[in-house]
Amino acid sequence: MPAGPVGAREEQAQVIVVGAGPAGSSAALHLARAGLDVLLLEKSGFPREKACGDGLTPRGVAQLVRMGVDIDAPGWMRNRGMRWVCEGNRVELDWPQLGSLPDFGLTRSRHDFDDLLAAHAAAAGARLRTQVKVTAPLTDRAGRITGVTATRSPDGEPVRYRAPFVVAADGASARTAVALGLARDTNRPVAAAARRYYHSQARTHDPYLELWADLRCPHTGLDLPGYGWVFPLGDGRVNVGLGALPQRRRRPVDLRSALEHWLPRLPTEWGIQEENAESPLRSAPLPMGLNRRPQYRRGLLLVGDSAGMVSPWSGEGIAQAMEAAEVAAETIALALARPAGPRRERVLEQYPTEIRRRWGRYYRLGSLAGDLVLARYGYRPLLHPRVMASPPLLRALARLLTHVTDEPAHDTIDAVLHTLMRLVPSPRR
Ligand SMILES: Cc1cc2nc3c(=O)[nH]c(=O)nc-3n(C[C@H](O)[C@H](O)[C@H](O)COP(=O)(O)OP(=O)(O)OC[C@H]3O[C@@H](n4cnc5c(N)ncnc54)[C@H](O)[C@@H]3O)c2cc1C
């Protein structure tokens, strides 16, 4: 397939990826590594901000390792585990020693992280086009996607990109998927989260990700249906924020006032106060529980937030975005090894099946836990003083919330969690 020059009004590729967040850059990298000609289109210029907690659990670290990202280079901050704080109790839980995952997590601001990942994809051979905003899908008479239209900054020049496959990695707005008629399942929750950076020499090298479970919404007096975090970045700053489900699935939570209510509870010597703030408070939605399905239709594959892949247990979405991107890239590479037509389609239909196999039951149970417990009382009931006093229970809970398990089971906790998942009916589509 001929590769068009950068300044052309029309370019062709074998695959177009819309959006260069963690989902898009990972997809582009794996596609390029499979020897495919891939165009990665991003509306912003790098580096750019993205509202995020900047935290990676071992699942996310494993994906970076699989992509060949040098996580020993300067700029990465390692963590040993999580510290949970609830009703005066605080416990530190190290990441477990498993066969399939690293025993540490990472933090890095998305300002640097997304830039680095996009550059990594470009170094692998993906053709990265920044400041290109995709405006609509192009389709043939049968409604199958054949490319996208876009505008190019700074002058808004219209451009067309053509390819037989498009990966929609355009985040929570999911514009590409919506344009192809893939609506959001309104029964699945969309949480919201907000973060702010502070200078804090006292906490910037903390070896744990700190999470607070007993927060309140000051206007309603109700428990925050979520949690607060203080994540160390190792560069003199911490990322402080909170995320919450809609209160009992209806009213959105006022995150700003909940944050203002919480911060005075943090020790003064941490310096997490207005005069040390380094950014405005930024918020964004968290589309959860695989809330846009199917993840494949007529040449379009959805990955990351555009498919609502954020975990309903924890609000974590980077690892899932990168993992699904790898699955999508493998699926496309296998599909292209077959002639266009029903045999190729059969391969592509495997993508949603594999996504369901990995996360279907786990997310279904998470959405149920969200409905029955988290949206009503937050994480406080899970971190009851009796649980906080029981290391085995805490370890199991931590691994359930973060999906850090070995398959096949490596220890008793794995065995219990796998059995629990098998009891959950598998979602059909
Ligand atoms: C406050 C907050 C805290 C969070 N904390 C964490 C955390 O600590 N750990 C974690 O794992 N997850 C966290 N998440 C979730 C995580 O940020 C997302 O799940 C993750 O960014 C999803 O990646 P993505 O690539 O699918 O989407 P995005 O990161 O949103 O990337 C989408 C990309 O597409 C581009 N784009 C959009 N539209 C177009 C278009 N029309 N044309 C071209 N490009 C386009 C965007 O500019 C962007 O670069 C948090 C979320 C929030 C809001």
Short mmCIF file of C-alpha atoms and ligand atoms in Angstrom, two decimals:
data_model
loop_
_atom_site.label_atom_id
_atom_site.label_comp_id
_atom_site.label_asym_id
_atom_site.label_seq_id
_atom_site.Cartn_x
_atom_site.Cartn_y
_atom_site.Cartn_z
CA MET A 1 0.00 0.00 0.00
CA PRO A 2 1.60 3.37 -0.92
CA ALA A 3 2.36 5.67 1.97
CA GLY A 4 1.28 9.24 1.20
CA PRO A 5 3.54 12.18 2.01
CA VAL A 6 2.92 14.18 5.20
CA GLY A 7 1.51 17.21 3.37
CA ALA A 8 -0.90 15.26 1.15
CA ARG A 9 -4.67 15.79 1.25
CA GLU A 10 -5.20 12.05 1.14
CA GLU A 11 -3.19 9.19 2.65
CA GLN A 12 -3.65 5.45 2.66
CA ALA A 13 -2.60 2.76 5.09
CA GLN A 14 -3.55 -0.76 6.09
CA VAL A 15 -4.85 0.46 9.46
CA ILE A 16 -5.85 3.87 10.81
CA VAL A 17 -5.74 4.46 14.57
CA VAL A 18 -7.76 7.44 15.83
CA GLY A 19 -6.26 8.95 18.99
CA ALA A 20 -2.77 8.63 20.45
CA GLY A 21 -3.56 8.05 24.12
CA PRO A 22 -2.38 4.79 25.75
CA ALA A 23 -4.88 2.75 23.71
CA GLY A 24 -4.02 4.28 20.34
CA SER A 25 -0.25 4.42 20.71
CA SER A 26 -0.16 0.83 21.99
CA ALA A 27 -2.34 -0.38 19.12
CA ALA A 28 -0.17 1.47 16.60
CA LEU A 29 3.00 0.06 18.11
CA HIS A 30 1.79 -3.55 18.03
CA LEU A 31 0.44 -3.12 14.49
CA ALA A 32 3.72 -1.64 13.27
CA ARG A 33 5.64 -4.44 14.94
CA ALA A 34 3.46 -6.93 13.07
CA GLY A 35 4.76 -5.31 9.89
CA LEU A 36 1.60 -3.38 9.02
CA ASP A 37 1.42 0.09 7.55
CA VAL A 38 -0.39 2.13 10.22
CA LEU A 39 -1.41 5.76 10.50
CA LEU A 40 -1.80 7.14 14.03
CA LEU A 41 -3.94 10.31 14.02
CA GLU A 42 -3.99 12.60 17.06
CA LYS A 43 -5.87 15.88 17.36
CA SER A 44 -3.44 17.41 19.89
CA GLY A 45 0.26 18.16 19.68
CA PHE A 46 2.61 16.42 22.13
CA PRO A 47 3.36 16.85 24.94
CA ARG A 48 -0.15 17.61 26.20
CA GLU A 49 -2.06 17.33 29.46
CA LYS A 50 -4.60 14.59 30.21
CA ALA A 51 -6.57 14.52 33.46
CA CYS A 52 -5.43 11.30 35.12
CA GLY A 53 -4.10 9.93 38.41
CA ASP A 54 -0.95 8.87 36.52
CA GLY A 55 -0.87 5.55 38.41
CA LEU A 56 -0.06 2.13 36.95
CA THR A 57 -0.59 -1.16 38.74
CA PRO A 58 1.55 -4.21 37.82
CA ARG A 59 -0.84 -5.01 34.92
CA GLY A 60 0.05 -1.70 33.31
CA VAL A 61 3.76 -2.19 33.95
CA ALA A 62 3.56 -5.61 32.28
CA GLN A 63 2.14 -4.01 29.12
CA LEU A 64 4.96 -1.43 29.02
CA VAL A 65 7.50 -4.22 29.33
CA ARG A 66 5.79 -6.11 26.48
CA MET A 67 6.08 -2.98 24.35
CA GLY A 68 9.79 -2.62 25.05
CA VAL A 69 9.45 0.70 26.92
CA ASP A 70 12.57 1.38 28.98
CA ILE A 71 11.06 1.65 32.46
CA ASP A 72 14.51 1.97 34.06
CA ALA A 73 15.09 5.29 32.31
CA PRO A 74 14.76 8.51 34.35
CA GLY A 75 11.22 9.84 34.82
CA TRP A 76 9.53 6.68 36.06
CA MET A 77 8.63 6.43 39.73
CA ARG A 78 8.23 2.91 41.09
CA ASN A 79 5.80 1.97 43.85
CA ARG A 80 5.80 -1.11 46.06
CA GLY A 81 2.08 -1.28 46.61
CA MET A 82 -0.92 0.56 47.98
CA ARG A 83 -1.57 2.24 51.31
CA TRP A 84 -5.23 2.32 52.28
CA VAL A 85 -6.54 4.78 54.80
CA CYS A 86 -9.98 4.40 56.36
CA GLU A 87 -11.45 5.63 59.64
CA GLY A 88 -8.11 6.19 61.36
CA ASN A 89 -6.60 2.88 60.16
CA ARG A 90 -3.85 2.72 57.60
CA VAL A 91 -2.37 -0.39 56.04
CA GLU A 92 0.37 -0.92 53.49
CA LEU A 93 -0.03 -3.75 51.00
CA ASP A 94 2.87 -4.71 48.77
CA TRP A 95 2.11 -5.91 45.24
CA PRO A 96 2.19 -9.70 45.24
CA GLN A 97 4.97 -11.86 43.82
CA LEU A 98 3.27 -13.47 40.82
CA GLY A 99 4.62 -15.38 37.86
CA SER A 100 2.90 -13.34 35.15
CA LEU A 101 3.14 -9.78 36.50
CA PRO A 102 5.89 -7.55 37.92
CA ASP A 103 5.86 -6.90 41.68
CA PHE A 104 5.84 -3.12 41.36
CA GLY A 105 3.71 -0.34 39.94
CA LEU A 106 4.73 2.94 38.29
CA THR A 107 3.69 6.56 38.10
CA ARG A 108 4.47 9.10 35.44
CA SER A 109 2.56 12.23 34.47
CA ARG A 110 0.44 11.74 31.36
CA HIS A 111 2.11 14.87 29.99
CA ASP A 112 5.27 12.75 29.56
CA PHE A 113 3.75 9.26 29.40
CA ASP A 114 1.55 9.79 26.34
CA ASP A 115 4.30 11.67 24.52
CA LEU A 116 6.75 8.86 25.19
CA LEU A 117 4.33 6.13 24.10
CA ALA A 118 3.43 7.95 20.86
CA ALA A 119 7.13 8.43 20.08
CA HIS A 120 7.69 4.73 20.81
CA ALA A 121 4.94 3.80 18.34
CA ALA A 122 6.47 6.12 15.72
CA ALA A 123 9.92 4.61 16.32
CA ALA A 124 8.39 1.17 15.67
CA GLY A 125 7.22 2.42 12.27
CA ALA A 126 3.73 3.89 12.85
CA ARG A 127 3.14 7.10 10.87
CA LEU A 128 2.17 9.56 13.62
CA ARG A 129 0.18 12.60 12.49
CA THR A 130 -0.45 15.09 15.30
CA GLN A 131 -2.83 18.05 15.19
CA VAL A 132 -5.10 16.03 12.95
CA LYS A 133 -8.67 15.96 14.22
CA VAL A 134 -10.78 13.15 12.86
CA THR A 135 -14.22 14.49 12.00
CA ALA A 136 -16.16 11.49 10.61
CA PRO A 137 -15.81 7.93 9.37
CA LEU A 138 -15.88 7.20 5.64
CA THR A 139 -18.00 4.20 4.71
CA ASP A 140 -18.83 2.22 1.59
CA ARG A 141 -22.34 1.36 0.39
CA ALA A 142 -22.57 -1.59 2.77
CA GLY A 143 -21.81 0.73 5.70
CA ARG A 144 -18.32 -0.71 6.18
CA ILE A 145 -15.65 1.74 7.29
CA THR A 146 -13.12 2.65 4.61
CA GLY A 147 -11.30 5.50 6.34
CA VAL A 148 -11.90 8.84 8.05
CA THR A 149 -12.14 12.50 7.24
CA ALA A 150 -10.15 14.95 9.32
CA THR A 151 -9.01 18.53 9.59
CA ARG A 152 -5.39 19.47 9.98
CA SER A 153 -4.16 22.32 12.20
CA PRO A 154 -3.33 25.15 12.10
CA ASP A 155 -5.54 26.11 9.16
CA GLY A 156 -8.25 23.43 9.43
CA GLU A 157 -7.35 21.99 6.04
CA PRO A 158 -9.60 18.98 5.24
CA VAL A 159 -7.79 15.64 4.79
CA ARG A 160 -8.90 12.07 4.02
CA TYR A 161 -7.28 8.92 5.30
CA ARG A 162 -8.20 5.56 3.83
CA ALA A 163 -7.72 2.05 5.22
CA PRO A 164 -9.75 -1.17 5.42
CA PHE A 165 -9.55 -1.10 9.25
CA VAL A 166 -9.94 1.70 11.76
CA VAL A 167 -9.12 1.41 15.45
CA ALA A 168 -11.19 3.88 17.49
CA ALA A 169 -9.00 4.96 20.41
CA ASP A 170 -10.41 8.46 20.73
CA GLY A 171 -11.21 8.23 24.44
CA ALA A 172 -14.37 8.85 26.42
CA SER A 173 -16.01 11.00 23.73
CA ALA A 174 -16.04 7.90 21.47
CA ARG A 175 -16.99 10.05 18.48
CA THR A 176 -15.86 7.55 15.87
CA ALA A 177 -17.87 4.72 17.45
CA VAL A 178 -20.94 6.93 17.91
CA ALA A 179 -20.77 8.00 14.26
CA LEU A 180 -20.96 4.32 13.31
CA GLY A 181 -24.03 3.81 15.49
CA LEU A 182 -22.36 2.16 18.50
CA ALA A 183 -24.33 3.60 21.41
CA ARG A 184 -23.40 3.51 25.09
CA ASP A 185 -25.13 1.00 27.33
CA THR A 186 -26.78 3.35 29.81
CA ASN A 187 -27.09 0.55 32.38
CA ARG A 188 -23.34 0.63 32.85
CA PRO A 189 -21.97 3.41 35.05
CA VAL A 190 -19.91 6.39 33.96
CA ALA A 191 -17.92 7.69 36.93
CA ALA A 192 -16.06 10.99 37.08
CA ALA A 193 -12.63 11.83 38.45
CA ALA A 194 -10.60 14.98 39.08
CA ARG A 195 -6.95 15.59 39.83
CA ARG A 196 -4.57 18.37 40.75
CA TYR A 197 -0.76 18.50 41.06
CA TYR A 198 0.91 19.82 44.21
CA HIS A 199 4.54 20.34 45.14
CA SER A 200 5.24 18.06 48.10
CA GLN A 201 8.81 17.15 48.97
CA ALA A 202 7.39 15.18 51.90
CA ARG A 203 5.41 12.76 49.70
CA THR A 204 6.92 12.84 46.23
CA HIS A 205 9.11 9.78 46.91
CA ASP A 206 6.50 7.81 48.86
CA PRO A 207 6.96 4.15 47.85
CA TYR A 208 3.16 3.54 48.08
CA LEU A 209 0.09 4.71 46.20
CA GLU A 210 -2.07 6.20 48.95
CA LEU A 211 -5.86 5.77 48.80
CA TRP A 212 -8.48 7.23 51.18
CA ALA A 213 -11.79 5.43 51.49
CA ASP A 214 -13.72 7.41 54.12
CA LEU A 215 -14.46 10.65 52.26
CA ARG A 216 -17.71 12.58 52.31
CA CYS A 217 -19.70 14.78 49.97
CA PRO A 218 -20.06 17.99 52.01
CA HIS A 219 -23.31 19.18 50.37
CA THR A 220 -25.23 15.96 50.89
CA GLY A 221 -23.39 14.59 53.94
CA LEU A 222 -23.30 11.22 52.16
CA ASP A 223 -20.26 8.97 51.78
CA LEU A 224 -18.28 9.67 48.64
CA PRO A 225 -19.11 6.81 46.25
CA GLY A 226 -15.44 6.49 45.39
CA TYR A 227 -12.04 7.24 46.90
CA GLY A 228 -9.31 9.86 47.07
CA TRP A 229 -5.66 9.37 46.14
CA VAL A 230 -2.21 10.86 46.68
CA PHE A 231 0.19 9.42 44.10
CA PRO A 232 3.93 10.25 44.26
CA LEU A 233 5.59 11.34 41.02
CA GLY A 234 9.20 11.44 42.24
CA ASP A 235 9.83 14.85 40.63
CA GLY A 236 8.88 16.99 43.63
CA ARG A 237 5.16 16.68 42.91
CA VAL A 238 2.23 14.51 43.89
CA ASN A 239 -0.95 13.83 41.94
CA VAL A 240 -3.93 14.34 44.25
CA GLY A 241 -7.47 13.57 43.22
CA LEU A 242 -10.65 11.68 43.66
CA GLY A 243 -12.99 9.62 41.60
CA ALA A 244 -16.62 8.74 42.22
CA LEU A 245 -19.56 6.92 40.74
CA PRO A 246 -22.72 8.98 40.34
CA GLN A 247 -24.46 9.04 43.73
CA ARG A 248 -26.73 6.01 43.63
CA ARG A 249 -26.34 6.09 39.89
CA ARG A 250 -28.19 9.38 39.46
CA ARG A 251 -26.76 12.61 40.78
CA PRO A 252 -23.18 13.41 39.79
CA VAL A 253 -20.89 14.11 42.73
CA ASP A 254 -19.45 17.60 43.25
CA LEU A 255 -15.81 16.51 43.09
CA ARG A 256 -14.37 19.95 43.76
CA SER A 257 -16.17 20.41 47.06
CA ALA A 258 -15.42 16.81 48.11
CA LEU A 259 -11.72 17.48 47.45
CA GLU A 260 -11.80 20.76 49.37
CA HIS A 261 -13.47 18.95 52.24
CA TRP A 262 -10.86 16.18 52.25
CA LEU A 263 -7.56 18.07 51.85
CA PRO A 264 -7.56 19.71 55.33
CA ARG A 265 -7.53 16.16 56.75
CA LEU A 266 -4.11 15.49 55.20
CA PRO A 267 -1.11 16.16 57.49
CA THR A 268 -0.04 19.83 57.17
CA GLU A 269 3.62 18.88 56.74
CA TRP A 270 2.78 17.19 53.42
CA GLY A 271 2.27 20.67 52.00
CA ILE A 272 -0.82 19.77 50.00
CA GLN A 273 -2.26 23.27 50.23
CA GLU A 274 -3.34 25.98 47.84
CA GLU A 275 0.03 27.78 47.83
CA ASN A 276 1.75 24.58 46.63
CA ALA A 277 -0.77 23.78 43.90
CA GLU A 278 0.89 23.51 40.52
CA SER A 279 -2.11 23.12 38.23
CA PRO A 280 -5.84 23.76 38.07
CA LEU A 281 -8.24 20.96 39.10
CA ARG A 282 -9.01 18.96 35.96
CA SER A 283 -11.78 16.39 35.65
CA ALA A 284 -13.01 13.91 33.05
CA PRO A 285 -15.52 11.04 32.77
CA LEU A 286 -14.58 7.40 33.39
CA PRO A 287 -16.61 5.15 31.04
CA MET A 288 -16.74 1.77 32.76
CA GLY A 289 -17.63 -1.87 32.57
CA LEU A 290 -17.38 -2.33 28.75
CA ASN A 291 -20.22 0.11 28.23
CA ARG A 292 -19.99 0.28 24.43
CA ARG A 293 -20.53 -2.93 22.52
CA PRO A 294 -19.84 -4.76 20.33
CA GLN A 295 -16.18 -3.75 20.23
CA TYR A 296 -16.01 -4.73 16.56
CA ARG A 297 -18.35 -3.74 13.77
CA ARG A 298 -17.87 -3.36 9.99
CA GLY A 299 -14.12 -2.74 10.01
CA LEU A 300 -14.07 -0.65 13.21
CA LEU A 301 -12.45 -1.92 16.43
CA LEU A 302 -12.93 -0.04 19.72
CA VAL A 303 -10.19 0.08 22.35
CA GLY A 304 -9.77 1.81 25.72
CA ASP A 305 -12.17 4.48 26.95
CA SER A 306 -13.99 4.58 23.61
CA ALA A 307 -15.26 1.08 24.49
CA GLY A 308 -15.79 1.93 28.18
CA MET A 309 -12.97 -0.34 29.31
CA VAL A 310 -12.29 1.38 32.66
CA SER A 311 -12.52 -1.06 35.56
CA PRO A 312 -15.72 -0.61 37.61
CA TRP A 313 -13.76 -1.92 40.62
CA SER A 314 -11.00 0.68 40.69
CA GLY A 315 -11.42 3.32 37.98
CA GLU A 316 -8.18 2.15 36.39
CA GLY A 317 -8.16 2.35 32.60
CA ILE A 318 -4.61 2.66 31.24
CA ALA A 319 -3.61 -0.99 31.62
CA GLN A 320 -6.88 -2.17 30.09
CA ALA A 321 -6.49 0.26 27.18
CA MET A 322 -2.98 -1.00 26.44
CA GLU A 323 -3.92 -4.66 26.85
CA ALA A 324 -6.99 -4.42 24.60
CA ALA A 325 -4.89 -2.54 22.05
CA GLU A 326 -2.51 -5.47 21.84
CA VAL A 327 -5.42 -7.88 21.34
CA ALA A 328 -6.92 -5.62 18.64
CA ALA A 329 -3.57 -5.37 16.83
CA GLU A 330 -3.07 -9.16 16.89
CA THR A 331 -6.60 -9.68 15.61
CA ILE A 332 -6.10 -7.27 12.70
CA ALA A 333 -2.76 -8.86 11.78
CA LEU A 334 -4.37 -12.31 11.72
CA ALA A 335 -7.37 -11.00 9.75
CA LEU A 336 -5.11 -9.48 7.10
CA ALA A 337 -3.54 -12.87 6.56
CA ARG A 338 -6.89 -13.98 5.08
CA PRO A 339 -8.63 -12.70 1.95
CA ALA A 340 -11.29 -10.01 2.42
CA GLY A 341 -14.73 -11.54 3.00
CA PRO A 342 -16.43 -13.87 5.47
CA ARG A 343 -13.23 -15.73 6.46
CA ARG A 344 -11.57 -12.47 7.45
CA GLU A 345 -14.72 -11.32 9.28
CA ARG A 346 -14.68 -14.49 11.36
CA VAL A 347 -11.24 -13.55 12.67
CA LEU A 348 -12.35 -10.00 13.48
CA GLU A 349 -15.40 -11.24 15.39
CA GLN A 350 -12.93 -12.88 17.77
CA TYR A 351 -11.90 -9.49 19.15
CA PRO A 352 -15.06 -8.86 21.24
CA THR A 353 -15.02 -12.52 22.25
CA GLU A 354 -11.51 -12.20 23.62
CA ILE A 355 -12.34 -8.93 25.40
CA ARG A 356 -15.34 -10.63 27.00
CA ARG A 357 -13.20 -13.60 28.02
CA ARG A 358 -10.68 -11.33 29.76
CA TRP A 359 -13.00 -8.88 31.46
CA GLY A 360 -16.64 -9.88 30.95
CA ARG A 361 -17.33 -11.66 34.23
CA TYR A 362 -14.94 -9.53 36.26
CA TYR A 363 -16.56 -6.31 35.08
CA ARG A 364 -20.05 -7.74 35.48
CA LEU A 365 -19.34 -8.49 39.12
CA GLY A 366 -17.67 -5.08 39.49
CA SER A 367 -20.73 -3.31 38.09
CA LEU A 368 -22.92 -5.25 40.53
CA ALA A 369 -20.63 -4.31 43.43
CA GLY A 370 -20.83 -0.72 42.16
CA ASP A 371 -24.64 -0.78 42.19
CA LEU A 372 -25.08 -2.49 45.54
CA VAL A 373 -22.21 -1.06 47.56
CA LEU A 374 -19.85 1.46 45.97
CA ALA A 375 -22.46 3.87 44.56
CA ARG A 376 -24.22 3.90 47.96
CA TYR A 377 -21.49 3.82 50.55
CA GLY A 378 -18.20 4.04 48.67
CA TYR A 379 -15.31 1.77 49.71
CA ARG A 380 -15.83 2.20 53.45
CA PRO A 381 -17.79 -1.09 53.91
CA LEU A 382 -15.06 -3.01 52.05
CA LEU A 383 -12.46 -1.53 54.39
CA HIS A 384 -14.34 -2.27 57.57
CA PRO A 385 -12.01 -2.26 60.64
CA ARG A 386 -12.26 -6.09 60.76
CA VAL A 387 -11.06 -6.33 57.17
CA MET A 388 -8.31 -3.79 57.83
CA ALA A 389 -7.15 -5.97 60.73
CA SER A 390 -6.98 -9.13 58.60
CA PRO A 391 -3.93 -9.28 56.27
CA PRO A 392 -5.22 -12.28 54.23
CA LEU A 393 -8.60 -10.61 53.63
CA LEU A 394 -6.92 -7.34 52.70
CA ARG A 395 -4.55 -9.03 50.30
CA ALA A 396 -7.45 -10.80 48.59
CA LEU A 397 -9.47 -7.58 48.40
CA ALA A 398 -6.52 -5.64 46.95
CA ARG A 399 -6.04 -8.24 44.25
CA LEU A 400 -9.73 -8.31 43.46
CA LEU A 401 -9.88 -4.51 43.12
CA THR A 402 -6.78 -4.28 40.92
CA HIS A 403 -7.19 -7.52 38.96
CA VAL A 404 -3.69 -8.63 39.89
CA THR A 405 -3.86 -12.41 39.61
CA ASP A 406 -2.05 -15.27 37.93
CA GLU A 407 -3.76 -17.57 35.46
CA PRO A 408 -3.62 -20.53 36.12
CA ALA A 409 -3.85 -19.98 39.87
CA HIS A 410 -0.53 -19.49 41.62
CA ASP A 411 -1.79 -19.36 45.22
CA THR A 412 -4.96 -19.61 47.34
CA ILE A 413 -6.03 -16.04 46.61
CA ASP A 414 -5.85 -16.69 42.85
CA ALA A 415 -7.84 -19.91 43.28
CA VAL A 416 -10.55 -18.14 45.32
CA LEU A 417 -10.81 -15.23 42.88
CA HIS A 418 -10.95 -17.50 39.83
CA THR A 419 -13.69 -19.60 41.46
CA LEU A 420 -15.63 -16.44 42.30
CA MET A 421 -15.42 -15.31 38.66
CA ARG A 422 -16.55 -18.69 37.37
CA LEU A 423 -19.72 -18.29 39.45
CA VAL A 424 -20.60 -15.07 37.62
CA PRO A 425 -22.72 -15.70 34.50
CA SER A 426 -20.78 -14.75 31.39
CA PRO A 427 -22.23 -11.69 29.62
CA ARG A 428 -23.64 -12.72 26.25
CA ARG A 429 -22.46 -9.76 24.14
C1 LIG B 1 -8.95 12.20 36.85
C2 LIG B 1 -8.68 10.82 36.29
C3 LIG B 1 -7.79 10.01 36.94
C4 LIG B 1 -7.47 8.74 36.40
N1 LIG B 1 -6.50 8.00 37.01
C5 LIG B 1 -6.10 6.84 36.45
C6 LIG B 1 -5.00 6.13 37.00
O1 LIG B 1 -4.35 6.57 37.95
N2 LIG B 1 -4.66 4.94 36.43
C7 LIG B 1 -5.34 4.44 35.36
O2 LIG B 1 -5.00 3.35 34.89
N3 LIG B 1 -6.37 5.11 34.81
C8 LIG B 1 -6.76 6.30 35.30
N4 LIG B 1 -7.77 7.01 34.72
C9 LIG B 1 -8.39 6.49 33.49
C10 LIG B 1 -7.46 6.71 32.29
O3 LIG B 1 -7.08 8.06 32.23
C11 LIG B 1 -8.15 6.32 30.97
O4 LIG B 1 -8.81 5.09 31.13
C12 LIG B 1 -7.14 6.24 29.84
O5 LIG B 1 -6.61 7.51 29.55
C13 LIG B 1 -7.78 5.65 28.58
O6 LIG B 1 -6.88 5.74 27.50
P1 LIG B 1 -7.42 5.92 25.99
O7 LIG B 1 -6.19 5.90 25.13
O8 LIG B 1 -8.51 4.98 25.73
O9 LIG B 1 -8.08 7.37 25.96
P2 LIG B 1 -7.40 8.79 26.15
O10 LIG B 1 -6.29 8.72 27.10
O11 LIG B 1 -8.52 9.74 26.46
O12 LIG B 1 -6.80 9.14 24.73
C14 LIG B 1 -7.63 9.46 23.65
C15 LIG B 1 -6.81 10.24 22.64
O13 LIG B 1 -7.59 10.47 21.46
C16 LIG B 1 -7.43 11.80 21.03
N5 LIG B 1 -8.62 12.15 20.27
C17 LIG B 1 -9.88 12.31 20.72
N6 LIG B 1 -10.71 12.64 19.73
C18 LIG B 1 -9.95 12.68 18.60
C19 LIG B 1 -10.23 12.98 17.23
N7 LIG B 1 -11.47 13.31 16.84
N8 LIG B 1 -9.22 12.93 16.34
C20 LIG B 1 -7.96 12.60 16.73
N9 LIG B 1 -7.64 12.33 18.02
C21 LIG B 1 -8.62 12.36 18.92
C22 LIG B 1 -7.27 12.58 22.33
O14 LIG B 1 -6.65 13.85 22.12
C23 LIG B 1 -6.40 11.62 23.15
O15 LIG B 1 -5.03 11.83 22.90
C24 LIG B 1 -8.12 8.27 35.23
C25 LIG B 1 -9.06 9.10 34.59
C26 LIG B 1 -9.34 10.36 35.11
C27 LIG B 1 -10.34 11.23 34.41
#
